[in-house]
Amino acid sequence: MVGHYLSCVGNIVIHAGKDQTIVLESLEKGPRTPSIIAGMTGEHLPHVSRALSELSEKGLLQCMTPNSSKNRIYMITEEGRKVLGELRKMD
Protein backbone atom coordinates (compact mmCIF):
# COMPACT_ATOMS: atom_id res chain seq x y z
CA MET A 1 0.00 0.00 0.00
CA VAL A 2 1.17 3.50 -0.81
CA GLY A 3 1.96 5.66 2.21
CA HIS A 4 1.62 9.36 3.03
CA TYR A 5 3.18 11.46 0.26
CA LEU A 6 3.28 14.78 -1.49
CA SER A 7 3.18 14.34 -5.26
CA CYS A 8 3.05 16.57 -8.34
CA VAL A 9 1.18 15.49 -11.43
CA GLY A 10 1.02 18.16 -14.07
CA ASN A 11 0.01 21.34 -12.28
CA ILE A 12 -1.62 19.48 -9.39
CA VAL A 13 0.21 19.06 -6.10
CA ILE A 14 -1.30 16.21 -4.13
CA HIS A 15 -0.89 15.69 -0.42
CA ALA A 16 -2.14 12.14 -0.08
CA GLY A 17 -2.70 10.93 3.44
CA LYS A 18 -3.33 7.34 4.41
CA ASP A 19 -7.13 7.58 4.09
CA GLN A 20 -6.98 9.29 0.72
CA THR A 21 -4.53 6.75 -0.64
CA ILE A 22 -6.64 3.83 0.58
CA VAL A 23 -9.72 5.32 -1.07
CA LEU A 24 -7.90 5.85 -4.38
CA GLU A 25 -6.62 2.27 -4.32
CA SER A 26 -10.06 0.83 -3.57
CA LEU A 27 -11.70 2.81 -6.37
CA GLU A 28 -9.04 1.70 -8.83
CA LYS A 29 -10.82 -1.67 -8.78
CA GLY A 30 -14.16 -0.12 -9.76
CA PRO A 31 -16.90 2.29 -8.61
CA ARG A 32 -18.00 1.90 -4.99
CA THR A 33 -20.09 3.49 -2.27
CA PRO A 34 -18.48 4.94 0.87
CA SER A 35 -19.83 2.10 3.02
CA ILE A 36 -18.40 -0.54 0.67
CA ILE A 37 -15.01 1.21 0.73
CA ALA A 38 -15.11 1.37 4.54
CA GLY A 39 -16.05 -2.29 4.80
CA MET A 40 -13.39 -3.56 2.44
CA THR A 41 -10.59 -1.40 3.84
CA GLY A 42 -11.42 -1.43 7.54
CA GLU A 43 -11.39 2.38 7.63
CA HIS A 44 -14.04 4.26 9.60
CA LEU A 45 -16.88 5.60 7.43
CA PRO A 46 -16.35 9.27 8.47
CA HIS A 47 -12.68 9.02 7.41
CA VAL A 48 -13.68 7.51 4.07
CA SER A 49 -16.33 10.20 3.53
CA ARG A 50 -13.84 12.97 4.29
CA ALA A 51 -11.27 11.46 1.91
CA LEU A 52 -13.90 11.12 -0.83
CA SER A 53 -14.83 14.77 -0.43
CA GLU A 54 -11.22 15.96 -0.52
CA LEU A 55 -10.31 13.81 -3.51
CA SER A 56 -13.44 14.87 -5.39
CA GLU A 57 -12.57 18.55 -4.84
CA LYS A 58 -9.15 17.86 -6.38
CA GLY A 59 -10.72 16.21 -9.43
CA LEU A 60 -9.29 12.79 -8.62
CA LEU A 61 -12.70 11.19 -8.08
CA GLN A 62 -16.13 11.68 -9.54
CA CYS A 63 -19.47 11.05 -7.88
CA MET A 64 -21.59 9.11 -10.36
CA THR A 65 -24.80 9.79 -8.38
CA PRO A 66 -24.50 13.43 -7.24
CA ASN A 67 -28.25 13.90 -6.76
CA SER A 68 -28.52 10.98 -4.37
CA SER A 69 -28.40 11.74 -0.67
CA LYS A 70 -27.56 8.13 0.25
CA ASN A 71 -25.48 5.39 -1.35
CA ARG A 72 -23.52 7.72 -3.59
CA ILE A 73 -21.27 5.88 -6.01
CA TYR A 74 -17.76 7.17 -6.66
CA MET A 75 -15.25 6.36 -9.37
CA ILE A 76 -11.62 7.31 -9.88
CA THR A 77 -10.88 9.77 -12.70
CA GLU A 78 -8.03 9.52 -15.18
CA GLU A 79 -6.23 12.23 -13.19
CA GLY A 80 -6.74 10.12 -10.06
CA ARG A 81 -5.15 7.12 -11.80
CA LYS A 82 -2.15 9.26 -12.77
CA VAL A 83 -1.71 10.49 -9.22
CA LEU A 84 -1.99 6.97 -7.81
CA GLY A 85 0.63 5.80 -10.31
CA GLU A 86 2.98 8.60 -9.25
CA LEU A 87 2.43 7.81 -5.58
CA ARG A 88 3.29 4.15 -6.24
CA LYS A 89 6.54 5.15 -7.94
CA MET A 90 7.52 7.00 -4.78
CA ASP A 91 6.67 4.07 -2.49
GROMACS .gro file of N, CA, C and O in nm:
model
  364
    1MET      N    1   0.083  -0.117   0.000
    1MET     CA    2   0.000   0.000   0.000
    1MET      C    3   0.089   0.124   0.000
    1MET      O    4   0.192   0.130   0.065
    2VAL      N    5   0.045   0.225  -0.072
    2VAL     CA    6   0.117   0.350  -0.081
    2VAL      C    7   0.098   0.426   0.050
    2VAL      O    8  -0.009   0.426   0.108
    3GLY      N    9   0.202   0.494   0.095
    3GLY     CA   10   0.196   0.566   0.221
    3GLY      C   11   0.152   0.710   0.206
    3GLY      O   12   0.082   0.746   0.113
    4HIS      N   13   0.197   0.794   0.294
    4HIS     CA   14   0.162   0.936   0.303
    4HIS      C   15   0.265   1.015   0.223
    4HIS      O   16   0.381   1.017   0.260
    5TYR      N   17   0.223   1.079   0.114
    5TYR     CA   18   0.318   1.146   0.026
    5TYR      C   19   0.266   1.277  -0.027
    5TYR      O   20   0.147   1.301  -0.031
    6LEU      N   21   0.358   1.358  -0.074
    6LEU     CA   22   0.328   1.478  -0.149
    6LEU      C   23   0.374   1.449  -0.292
    6LEU      O   24   0.485   1.406  -0.314
    7SER      N   25   0.286   1.468  -0.388
    7SER     CA   26   0.318   1.434  -0.526
    7SER      C   27   0.273   1.544  -0.620
    7SER      O   28   0.174   1.611  -0.595
    8CYS      N   29   0.344   1.562  -0.729
    8CYS     CA   30   0.305   1.657  -0.834
    8CYS      C   31   0.273   1.578  -0.960
    8CYS      O   32   0.350   1.495  -1.003
    9VAL      N   33   0.157   1.606  -1.015
    9VAL     CA   34   0.118   1.549  -1.143
    9VAL      C   35   0.066   1.665  -1.226
    9VAL      O   36  -0.037   1.723  -1.195
   10GLY      N   37   0.139   1.698  -1.330
   10GLY     CA   38   0.102   1.816  -1.407
   10GLY      C   39   0.112   1.938  -1.317
   10GLY      O   40   0.212   1.961  -1.253
   11ASN      N   41   0.005   2.015  -1.312
   11ASN     CA   42   0.001   2.134  -1.228
   11ASN      C   43  -0.064   2.107  -1.093
   11ASN      O   44  -0.088   2.200  -1.018
   12ILE      N   45  -0.093   1.982  -1.063
   12ILE     CA   46  -0.162   1.948  -0.939
   12ILE      C   47  -0.061   1.896  -0.838
   12ILE      O   48   0.016   1.805  -0.867
   13VAL      N   49  -0.061   1.955  -0.721
   13VAL     CA   50   0.021   1.906  -0.610
   13VAL      C   51  -0.073   1.831  -0.518
   13VAL      O   52  -0.174   1.886  -0.473
   14ILE      N   53  -0.043   1.706  -0.492
   14ILE     CA   54  -0.130   1.621  -0.413
   14ILE      C   55  -0.062   1.588  -0.281
   14ILE      O   56   0.050   1.540  -0.279
   15HIS      N   57  -0.132   1.613  -0.175
   15HIS     CA   58  -0.089   1.569  -0.042
   15HIS      C   59  -0.180   1.452  -0.009
   15HIS      O   60  -0.295   1.470   0.025
   16ALA      N   61  -0.131   1.332  -0.026
   16ALA     CA   62  -0.214   1.214  -0.008
   16ALA      C   63  -0.184   1.150   0.127
   16ALA      O   64  -0.078   1.096   0.148
   17GLY      N   65  -0.281   1.160   0.215
   17GLY     CA   66  -0.270   1.093   0.344
   17GLY      C   67  -0.312   0.948   0.331
   17GLY      O   68  -0.355   0.903   0.224
   18LYS      N   69  -0.302   0.876   0.439
   18LYS     CA   70  -0.333   0.734   0.441
   18LYS      C   71  -0.476   0.707   0.392
   18LYS      O   72  -0.499   0.622   0.307
   19ASP      N   73  -0.573   0.780   0.447
   19ASP     CA   74  -0.713   0.758   0.409
   19ASP      C   75  -0.737   0.786   0.261
   19ASP      O   76  -0.805   0.710   0.193
   20GLN      N   77  -0.680   0.894   0.212
   20GLN     CA   78  -0.698   0.929   0.072
   20GLN      C   79  -0.637   0.823  -0.019
   20GLN      O   80  -0.696   0.786  -0.120
   21THR      N   81  -0.522   0.776   0.017
   21THR     CA   82  -0.453   0.675  -0.064
   21THR      C   83  -0.533   0.545  -0.065
   21THR      O   84  -0.551   0.483  -0.170
   22ILE      N   85  -0.583   0.505   0.050
   22ILE     CA   86  -0.664   0.383   0.058
   22ILE      C   87  -0.789   0.395  -0.028
   22ILE      O   88  -0.828   0.301  -0.098
   23VAL      N   89  -0.852   0.510  -0.025
   23VAL     CA   90  -0.972   0.532  -0.107
   23VAL      C   91  -0.938   0.525  -0.255
   23VAL      O   92  -1.009   0.459  -0.332
   24LEU      N   93  -0.831   0.591  -0.297
   24LEU     CA   94  -0.790   0.585  -0.438
   24LEU      C   95  -0.765   0.440  -0.481
   24LEU      O   96  -0.809   0.398  -0.588
   25GLU      N   97  -0.693   0.366  -0.397
   25GLU     CA   98  -0.662   0.227  -0.432
   25GLU      C   99  -0.788   0.142  -0.442
   25GLU      O  100  -0.799   0.057  -0.530
   26SER      N  101  -0.884   0.164  -0.353
   26SER     CA  102  -1.006   0.083  -0.357
   26SER      C  103  -1.091   0.117  -0.479
   26SER      O  104  -1.153   0.028  -0.538
   27LEU      N  105  -1.091   0.242  -0.521
   27LEU     CA  106  -1.170   0.281  -0.637
   27LEU      C  107  -1.103   0.244  -0.769
   27LEU      O  108  -1.168   0.241  -0.872
   28GLU      N  109  -0.975   0.215  -0.763
   28GLU     CA  110  -0.904   0.170  -0.883
   28GLU      C  111  -0.966   0.039  -0.934
   28GLU      O  112  -0.964   0.010  -1.053
   29LYS      N  113  -1.023  -0.037  -0.844
   29LYS     CA  114  -1.082  -0.167  -0.878
   29LYS      C  115  -1.224  -0.154  -0.932
   29LYS      O  116  -1.282  -0.251  -0.977
   30GLY      N  117  -1.282  -0.034  -0.924
   30GLY     CA  118  -1.416  -0.012  -0.976
   30GLY      C  119  -1.495   0.083  -0.887
   30GLY      O  120  -1.456   0.109  -0.774
   31PRO      N  121  -1.606   0.136  -0.939
   31PRO     CA  122  -1.690   0.229  -0.861
   31PRO      C  123  -1.744   0.162  -0.735
   31PRO      O  124  -1.776   0.043  -0.735
   32ARG      N  125  -1.754   0.242  -0.628
   32ARG     CA  126  -1.800   0.190  -0.499
   32ARG      C  127  -1.869   0.300  -0.419
   32ARG      O  128  -1.845   0.419  -0.440
   33THR      N  129  -1.948   0.257  -0.322
   33THR     CA  130  -2.009   0.349  -0.227
   33THR      C  131  -1.914   0.368  -0.108
   33THR      O  132  -1.827   0.283  -0.084
   34PRO      N  133  -1.932   0.475  -0.031
   34PRO     CA  134  -1.848   0.494   0.087
   34PRO      C  135  -1.854   0.377   0.184
   34PRO      O  136  -1.751   0.335   0.238
   35SER      N  137  -1.972   0.320   0.206
   35SER     CA  138  -1.983   0.210   0.302
   35SER      C  139  -1.912   0.085   0.252
   35SER      O  140  -1.851   0.011   0.331
   36ILE      N  141  -1.913   0.061   0.123
   36ILE     CA  142  -1.840  -0.054   0.067
   36ILE      C  143  -1.690  -0.032   0.084
   36ILE      O  144  -1.617  -0.123   0.122
   37ILE      N  145  -1.643   0.091   0.057
   37ILE     CA  146  -1.501   0.121   0.073
   37ILE      C  147  -1.460   0.101   0.219
   37ILE      O  148  -1.358   0.039   0.247
   38ALA      N  149  -1.541   0.152   0.311
   38ALA     CA  150  -1.511   0.137   0.454
   38ALA      C  151  -1.506  -0.010   0.493
   38ALA      O  152  -1.415  -0.053   0.564
   39GLY      N  153  -1.601  -0.088   0.445
   39GLY     CA  154  -1.605  -0.229   0.480
   39GLY      C  155  -1.489  -0.308   0.425
   39GLY      O  156  -1.434  -0.395   0.495
   40MET      N  157  -1.447  -0.278   0.304
   40MET     CA  158  -1.339  -0.356   0.244
   40MET      C  159  -1.201  -0.313   0.291
   40MET      O  160  -1.107  -0.390   0.283
   41THR      N  161  -1.190  -0.189   0.342
   41THR     CA  162  -1.059  -0.140   0.384
   41THR      C  163  -1.040  -0.140   0.536
   41THR      O  164  -0.928  -0.128   0.584
   42GLY      N  165  -1.151  -0.149   0.609
   42GLY     CA  166  -1.142  -0.143   0.754
   42GLY      C  167  -1.131  -0.001   0.808
   42GLY      O  168  -1.114   0.019   0.928
   43GLU      N  169  -1.142   0.098   0.721
   43GLU     CA  170  -1.139   0.238   0.763
   43GLU      C  171  -1.276   0.279   0.817
   43GLU      O  172  -1.378   0.226   0.776
   44HIS      N  173  -1.278   0.375   0.906
   44HIS     CA  174  -1.404   0.426   0.960
   44HIS      C  175  -1.476   0.507   0.852
   44HIS      O  176  -1.412   0.582   0.777
   45LEU      N  177  -1.608   0.493   0.846
   45LEU     CA  178  -1.688   0.560   0.743
   45LEU      C  179  -1.666   0.712   0.740
   45LEU      O  180  -1.653   0.769   0.631
   46PRO      N  181  -1.660   0.782   0.854
   46PRO     CA  182  -1.635   0.927   0.847
   46PRO      C  183  -1.500   0.961   0.782
   46PRO      O  184  -1.490   1.061   0.710
   47HIS      N  185  -1.399   0.878   0.803
   47HIS     CA  186  -1.268   0.902   0.741
   47HIS      C  187  -1.277   0.882   0.590
   47HIS      O  188  -1.219   0.958   0.513
   48VAL      N  189  -1.349   0.778   0.550
   48VAL     CA  190  -1.368   0.751   0.407
   48VAL      C  191  -1.445   0.866   0.343
   48VAL      O  192  -1.408   0.915   0.236
   49SER      N  193  -1.551   0.911   0.408
   49SER     CA  194  -1.633   1.020   0.353
   49SER      C  195  -1.552   1.148   0.338
   49SER      O  196  -1.563   1.218   0.237
   50ARG      N  197  -1.468   1.178   0.436
   50ARG     CA  198  -1.384   1.297   0.429
   50ARG      C  199  -1.284   1.284   0.314
   50ARG      O  200  -1.265   1.379   0.235
   51ALA      N  201  -1.223   1.168   0.300
   51ALA     CA  202  -1.127   1.146   0.191
   51ALA      C  203  -1.195   1.157   0.055
   51ALA      O  204  -1.140   1.218  -0.037
   52LEU      N  205  -1.316   1.102   0.043
   52LEU     CA  206  -1.390   1.112  -0.083
   52LEU      C  207  -1.417   1.258  -0.118
   52LEU      O  208  -1.401   1.299  -0.234
   53SER      N  209  -1.456   1.335  -0.020
   53SER     CA  210  -1.483   1.477  -0.043
   53SER      C  211  -1.358   1.551  -0.088
   53SER      O  212  -1.361   1.627  -0.186
   54GLU      N  213  -1.247   1.529  -0.017
   54GLU     CA  214  -1.122   1.596  -0.052
   54GLU      C  215  -1.071   1.557  -0.189
   54GLU      O  216  -1.027   1.641  -0.268
   55LEU      N  217  -1.079   1.429  -0.221
   55LEU     CA  218  -1.031   1.381  -0.351
   55LEU      C  219  -1.121   1.428  -0.464
   55LEU      O  220  -1.074   1.458  -0.574
   56SER      N  221  -1.251   1.437  -0.438
   56SER     CA  222  -1.344   1.487  -0.539
   56SER      C  223  -1.315   1.634  -0.570
   56SER      O  224  -1.317   1.675  -0.687
   57GLU      N  225  -1.288   1.713  -0.465
   57GLU     CA  226  -1.257   1.855  -0.484
   57GLU      C  227  -1.132   1.874  -0.569
   57GLU      O  228  -1.119   1.972  -0.642
   58LYS      N  229  -1.039   1.779  -0.561
   58LYS     CA  230  -0.915   1.786  -0.638
   58LYS      C  231  -0.930   1.729  -0.780
   58LYS      O  232  -0.836   1.731  -0.858
   59GLY      N  233  -1.048   1.676  -0.810
   59GLY     CA  234  -1.072   1.621  -0.943
   59GLY      C  235  -1.017   1.481  -0.962
   59GLY      O  236  -1.006   1.433  -1.075
   60LEU      N  237  -0.986   1.413  -0.852
   60LEU     CA  238  -0.929   1.279  -0.862
   60LEU      C  239  -1.037   1.171  -0.856
   60LEU      O  240  -1.010   1.056  -0.892
   61LEU      N  241  -1.155   1.208  -0.812
   61LEU     CA  242  -1.270   1.119  -0.808
   61LEU      C  243  -1.389   1.191  -0.865
   61LEU      O  244  -1.393   1.313  -0.869
   62GLN      N  245  -1.489   1.112  -0.905
   62GLN     CA  246  -1.613   1.168  -0.954
   62GLN      C  247  -1.728   1.093  -0.890
   62GLN      O  248  -1.727   0.969  -0.885
   63CYS      N  249  -1.826   1.167  -0.841
   63CYS     CA  250  -1.947   1.105  -0.788
   63CYS      C  251  -2.039   1.077  -0.907
   63CYS      O  252  -2.075   1.169  -0.981
   64MET      N  253  -2.075   0.951  -0.924
   64MET     CA  254  -2.159   0.911  -1.036
   64MET      C  255  -2.308   0.935  -1.007
   64MET      O  256  -2.390   0.931  -1.098
   65THR      N  257  -2.340   0.959  -0.880
   65THR     CA  258  -2.480   0.979  -0.838
   65THR      C  259  -2.490   1.104  -0.751
   65THR      O  260  -2.530   1.096  -0.634
   66PRO      N  261  -2.456   1.222  -0.806
   66PRO     CA  262  -2.450   1.343  -0.724
   66PRO      C  263  -2.584   1.387  -0.666
   66PRO      O  264  -2.587   1.457  -0.565
   67ASN      N  265  -2.694   1.349  -0.725
   67ASN     CA  266  -2.825   1.390  -0.676
   67ASN      C  267  -2.880   1.298  -0.568
   67ASN      O  268  -2.986   1.324  -0.512
   68SER      N  269  -2.809   1.193  -0.540
   68SER     CA  270  -2.852   1.098  -0.437
   68SER      C  271  -2.799   1.143  -0.302
   68SER      O  272  -2.684   1.181  -0.288
   69SER      N  273  -2.885   1.136  -0.200
   69SER     CA  274  -2.840   1.174  -0.067
   69SER      C  275  -2.780   1.055   0.007
   69SER      O  276  -2.706   1.072   0.104
   70LYS      N  277  -2.810   0.934  -0.036
   70LYS     CA  278  -2.756   0.813   0.025
   70LYS      C  279  -2.699   0.723  -0.084
   70LYS      O  280  -2.740   0.729  -0.199
   71ASN      N  281  -2.607   0.638  -0.044
   71ASN     CA  282  -2.548   0.539  -0.135
   71ASN      C  283  -2.489   0.601  -0.261
   71ASN      O  284  -2.508   0.550  -0.371
   72ARG      N  285  -2.419   0.711  -0.244
   72ARG     CA  286  -2.352   0.772  -0.359
   72ARG      C  287  -2.245   0.677  -0.409
   72ARG      O  288  -2.178   0.609  -0.331
   73ILE      N  289  -2.226   0.675  -0.538
   73ILE     CA  290  -2.127   0.588  -0.601
   73ILE      C  291  -2.016   0.676  -0.658
   73ILE      O  292  -2.043   0.771  -0.731
   74TYR      N  293  -1.893   0.641  -0.622
   74TYR     CA  294  -1.776   0.717  -0.666
   74TYR      C  295  -1.690   0.633  -0.758
   74TYR      O  296  -1.683   0.511  -0.744
   75MET      N  297  -1.622   0.703  -0.849
   75MET     CA  298  -1.525   0.636  -0.937
   75MET      C  299  -1.401   0.723  -0.946
   75MET      O  300  -1.405   0.844  -0.929
   76ILE      N  301  -1.288   0.659  -0.972
   76ILE     CA  302  -1.162   0.731  -0.988
   76ILE      C  303  -1.158   0.791  -1.128
   76ILE      O  304  -1.206   0.732  -1.224
   77THR      N  305  -1.102   0.912  -1.140
   77THR     CA  306  -1.088   0.977  -1.270
   77THR      C  307  -0.952   0.940  -1.330
   77THR      O  308  -0.866   0.882  -1.263
   78GLU      N  309  -0.932   0.977  -1.453
   78GLU     CA  310  -0.803   0.952  -1.518
   78GLU      C  311  -0.692   1.026  -1.443
   78GLU      O  312  -0.582   0.973  -1.424
   79GLU      N  313  -0.721   1.147  -1.397
   79GLU     CA  314  -0.623   1.223  -1.319
   79GLU      C  315  -0.592   1.149  -1.188
   79GLU      O  316  -0.477   1.145  -1.144
   80GLY      N  317  -0.693   1.090  -1.127
   80GLY     CA  318  -0.674   1.012  -1.006
   80GLY      C  319  -0.584   0.891  -1.030
   80GLY      O  320  -0.500   0.857  -0.947
   81ARG      N  321  -0.601   0.826  -1.145
   81ARG     CA  322  -0.515   0.712  -1.180
   81ARG      C  323  -0.369   0.757  -1.198
   81ARG      O  324  -0.276   0.688  -1.156
   82LYS      N  325  -0.351   0.874  -1.258
   82LYS     CA  326  -0.215   0.926  -1.277
   82LYS      C  327  -0.149   0.953  -1.142
   82LYS      O  328  -0.033   0.918  -1.120
   83VAL      N  329  -0.225   1.017  -1.054
   83VAL     CA  330  -0.171   1.049  -0.922
   83VAL      C  331  -0.137   0.921  -0.846
   83VAL      O  332  -0.030   0.910  -0.786
   84LEU      N  333  -0.225   0.823  -0.850
   84LEU     CA  334  -0.199   0.697  -0.781
   84LEU      C  335  -0.074   0.630  -0.838
   84LEU      O  336   0.009   0.578  -0.763
   85GLY      N  337  -0.058   0.635  -0.969
   85GLY     CA  338   0.063   0.580  -1.031
   85GLY      C  339   0.189   0.651  -0.984
   85GLY      O  340   0.290   0.587  -0.956
   86GLU      N  341   0.182   0.783  -0.973
   86GLU     CA  342   0.298   0.860  -0.925
   86GLU      C  343   0.327   0.827  -0.779
   86GLU      O  344   0.443   0.815  -0.740
   87LEU      N  345   0.224   0.814  -0.699
   87LEU     CA  346   0.243   0.781  -0.558
   87LEU      C  347   0.309   0.643  -0.544
   87LEU      O  348   0.394   0.622  -0.458
   88ARG      N  349   0.270   0.549  -0.628
   88ARG     CA  350   0.329   0.415  -0.624
   88ARG      C  351   0.476   0.417  -0.662
   88ARG      O  352   0.555   0.340  -0.610
   89LYS      N  353   0.512   0.504  -0.755
   89LYS     CA  354   0.654   0.515  -0.794
   89LYS      C  355   0.740   0.564  -0.677
   89LYS      O  356   0.856   0.528  -0.668
   90MET      N  357   0.680   0.643  -0.590
   90MET     CA  358   0.752   0.700  -0.478
   90MET      C  359   0.760   0.602  -0.361
   90MET      O  360   0.838   0.622  -0.270
   91ASP      N  361   0.675   0.500  -0.361
   91ASP     CA  362   0.667   0.407  -0.249
   91ASP      C  363   0.789   0.318  -0.241
   91ASP      O  364   0.841   0.265  -0.330
   0.00000   0.00000   0.00000
